[in-house]
mmCIF file of C-alpha atoms in Angstrom:
data_model
loop_
_atom_site.group_PDB
_atom_site.id
_atom_site.type_symbol
_atom_site.label_atom_id
_atom_site.label_comp_id
_atom_site.label_asym_id
_atom_site.label_seq_id
_atom_site.Cartn_x
_atom_site.Cartn_y
_atom_site.Cartn_z
ATOM 1 C CA MET A 1 -20.143 -19.634 -40.285
ATOM 2 C CA ALA A 2 -21.293 -23.224 -40.002
ATOM 3 C CA THR A 3 -20.801 -24.776 -36.621
ATOM 4 C CA LEU A 4 -18.656 -27.881 -36.294
ATOM 5 C CA ASP A 5 -20.234 -28.792 -32.959
ATOM 6 C CA GLY A 6 -22.112 -32.023 -32.600
ATOM 7 C CA ALA A 7 -21.862 -35.769 -32.202
ATOM 8 C CA TYR A 8 -20.534 -37.704 -35.179
ATOM 9 C CA ASP A 9 -21.081 -41.435 -35.710
ATOM 10 C CA CYS A 10 -17.623 -42.462 -36.907
ATOM 11 C CA ILE A 11 -15.819 -45.484 -38.289
ATOM 12 C CA THR A 12 -12.031 -45.688 -38.055
ATOM 13 C CA LYS A 13 -10.179 -48.231 -40.188
ATOM 14 C CA THR A 14 -7.718 -49.816 -37.761
ATOM 15 C CA PRO A 15 -5.364 -52.810 -37.933
ATOM 16 C CA MET A 16 -7.944 -54.562 -35.712
ATOM 17 C CA GLY A 17 -10.747 -53.894 -38.181
ATOM 18 C CA ASP A 18 -13.339 -51.141 -38.404
ATOM 19 C CA GLN A 19 -13.895 -49.459 -35.036
ATOM 20 C CA GLN A 20 -17.141 -47.567 -34.457
ATOM 21 C CA SER A 21 -17.153 -44.541 -32.185
ATOM 22 C CA VAL A 22 -19.041 -41.387 -31.349
ATOM 23 C CA PHE A 23 -16.831 -38.305 -31.732
ATOM 24 C CA THR A 24 -18.165 -35.195 -29.998
ATOM 25 C CA VAL A 25 -16.997 -31.670 -30.826
ATOM 26 C CA VAL A 26 -17.625 -28.635 -28.624
ATOM 27 C CA SER A 27 -15.838 -25.659 -30.140
ATOM 28 C CA ASN A 28 -14.857 -22.351 -28.574
ATOM 29 C CA GLY A 29 -13.399 -20.055 -31.223
ATOM 30 C CA GLU A 30 -10.105 -21.528 -32.416
ATOM 31 C CA THR A 31 -10.119 -24.428 -29.945
ATOM 32 C CA PHE A 32 -12.396 -27.371 -29.204
ATOM 33 C CA HIS A 33 -12.813 -30.164 -26.689
ATOM 34 C CA GLY A 34 -14.734 -33.403 -26.788
ATOM 35 C CA THR A 35 -14.382 -37.154 -26.694
ATOM 36 C CA ASN A 36 -14.123 -40.124 -29.037
ATOM 37 C CA ALA A 37 -16.113 -42.901 -27.372
ATOM 38 C CA GLY A 38 -16.029 -46.460 -28.662
ATOM 39 C CA PRO A 39 -16.052 -50.109 -27.555
ATOM 40 C CA LEU A 40 -12.579 -49.787 -25.985
ATOM 41 C CA GLY A 41 -13.575 -46.766 -23.927
ATOM 42 C CA SER A 42 -13.619 -43.013 -24.305
ATOM 43 C CA LEU A 43 -10.632 -40.877 -25.279
ATOM 44 C CA ASP A 44 -10.561 -37.171 -24.414
ATOM 45 C CA VAL A 45 -9.584 -34.632 -27.062
ATOM 46 C CA LYS A 46 -6.333 -32.845 -26.164
ATOM 47 C CA ASN A 47 -4.954 -29.700 -27.845
ATOM 48 C CA GLY A 48 -8.055 -29.431 -30.045
ATOM 49 C CA LYS A 49 -7.654 -26.730 -32.693
ATOM 50 C CA VAL A 50 -10.195 -25.295 -35.145
ATOM 51 C CA ASP A 51 -9.121 -23.679 -38.429
ATOM 52 C CA GLY A 52 -12.182 -22.887 -40.524
ATOM 53 C CA ASN A 53 -13.753 -26.320 -41.145
ATOM 54 C CA ALA A 54 -10.557 -28.188 -40.209
ATOM 55 C CA LEU A 55 -9.991 -29.851 -36.838
ATOM 56 C CA SER A 56 -6.744 -31.149 -35.348
ATOM 57 C CA TRP A 57 -6.303 -32.864 -31.992
ATOM 58 C CA GLU A 58 -4.484 -35.512 -29.973
ATOM 59 C CA MET A 59 -5.812 -38.400 -27.891
ATOM 60 C CA GLU A 60 -3.973 -40.483 -25.290
ATOM 61 C CA MET A 61 -4.798 -44.129 -25.955
ATOM 62 C CA THR A 62 -4.139 -46.704 -23.223
ATOM 63 C CA ILE A 63 -5.827 -49.835 -24.671
ATOM 64 C CA PRO A 64 -4.520 -52.010 -26.250
ATOM 65 C CA MET A 65 -1.260 -50.114 -25.595
ATOM 66 C CA PRO A 66 -0.243 -46.604 -24.462
ATOM 67 C CA MET A 67 0.122 -44.307 -27.469
ATOM 68 C CA THR A 68 -0.498 -40.690 -28.419
ATOM 69 C CA LEU A 69 -2.787 -40.488 -31.433
ATOM 70 C CA GLU A 70 -2.521 -37.411 -33.646
ATOM 71 C CA ALA A 71 -5.676 -36.682 -35.610
ATOM 72 C CA GLU A 72 -6.992 -34.236 -38.167
ATOM 73 C CA ALA A 73 -10.302 -33.969 -39.963
ATOM 74 C CA ILE A 74 -12.306 -31.779 -42.301
ATOM 75 C CA VAL A 75 -16.013 -31.181 -41.704
ATOM 76 C CA ASP A 76 -18.079 -30.651 -44.861
ATOM 77 C CA GLY A 77 -21.723 -30.079 -43.953
ATOM 78 C CA ASP A 78 -22.602 -33.073 -41.770
ATOM 79 C CA THR A 79 -19.730 -35.260 -43.005
ATOM 80 C CA LEU A 80 -16.381 -35.648 -41.247
ATOM 81 C CA THR A 81 -13.355 -37.071 -43.062
ATOM 82 C CA GLY A 82 -10.040 -37.422 -41.328
ATOM 83 C CA THR A 83 -6.914 -39.332 -40.461
ATOM 84 C CA ILE A 84 -5.560 -40.612 -37.162
ATOM 85 C CA GLN A 85 -1.794 -41.137 -36.951
ATOM 86 C CA ALA A 86 -1.146 -44.115 -34.682
ATOM 87 C CA GLY A 87 2.613 -44.265 -34.249
ATOM 88 C CA ALA A 88 4.107 -47.438 -35.747
ATOM 89 C CA PHE A 89 0.672 -48.470 -37.056
ATOM 90 C CA GLY A 90 0.643 -45.516 -39.453
ATOM 91 C CA ALA A 91 -2.365 -43.552 -40.634
ATOM 92 C CA MET A 92 -5.915 -44.773 -40.072
ATOM 93 C CA ALA A 93 -8.821 -43.299 -42.041
ATOM 94 C CA MET A 94 -11.708 -41.883 -40.008
ATOM 95 C CA THR A 95 -15.101 -40.997 -41.469
ATOM 96 C CA GLY A 96 -18.231 -39.821 -39.734
ATOM 97 C CA LYS A 97 -21.716 -38.410 -40.101
ATOM 98 C CA ARG A 98 -23.194 -35.836 -37.725
ATOM 99 C CA ARG A 99 -26.266 -36.945 -35.803
ATOM 100 C CA SER A 100 -29.282 -34.779 -36.564
#
């Protein structure tokens, strides 16, 4: 089984424009932990779940406002494609490429 672990250079399409981040995944069976680190700081993965090549997790954002982000992504080879649900702001597309 292909590992999902690694650091992904990501871009998330937000209402404030494209936000670059580094999303790290460290899996342990059906769970994972990691961070999504960008210009506004680093958000820890909470409730990270692994289902085959699918990831789902939450992040507690504090800047620019407190909000729980609900995220999901599919990893295909070295490419990550996902969506982050940001409350009233709706869904934001997230794409990434694993660092080699």
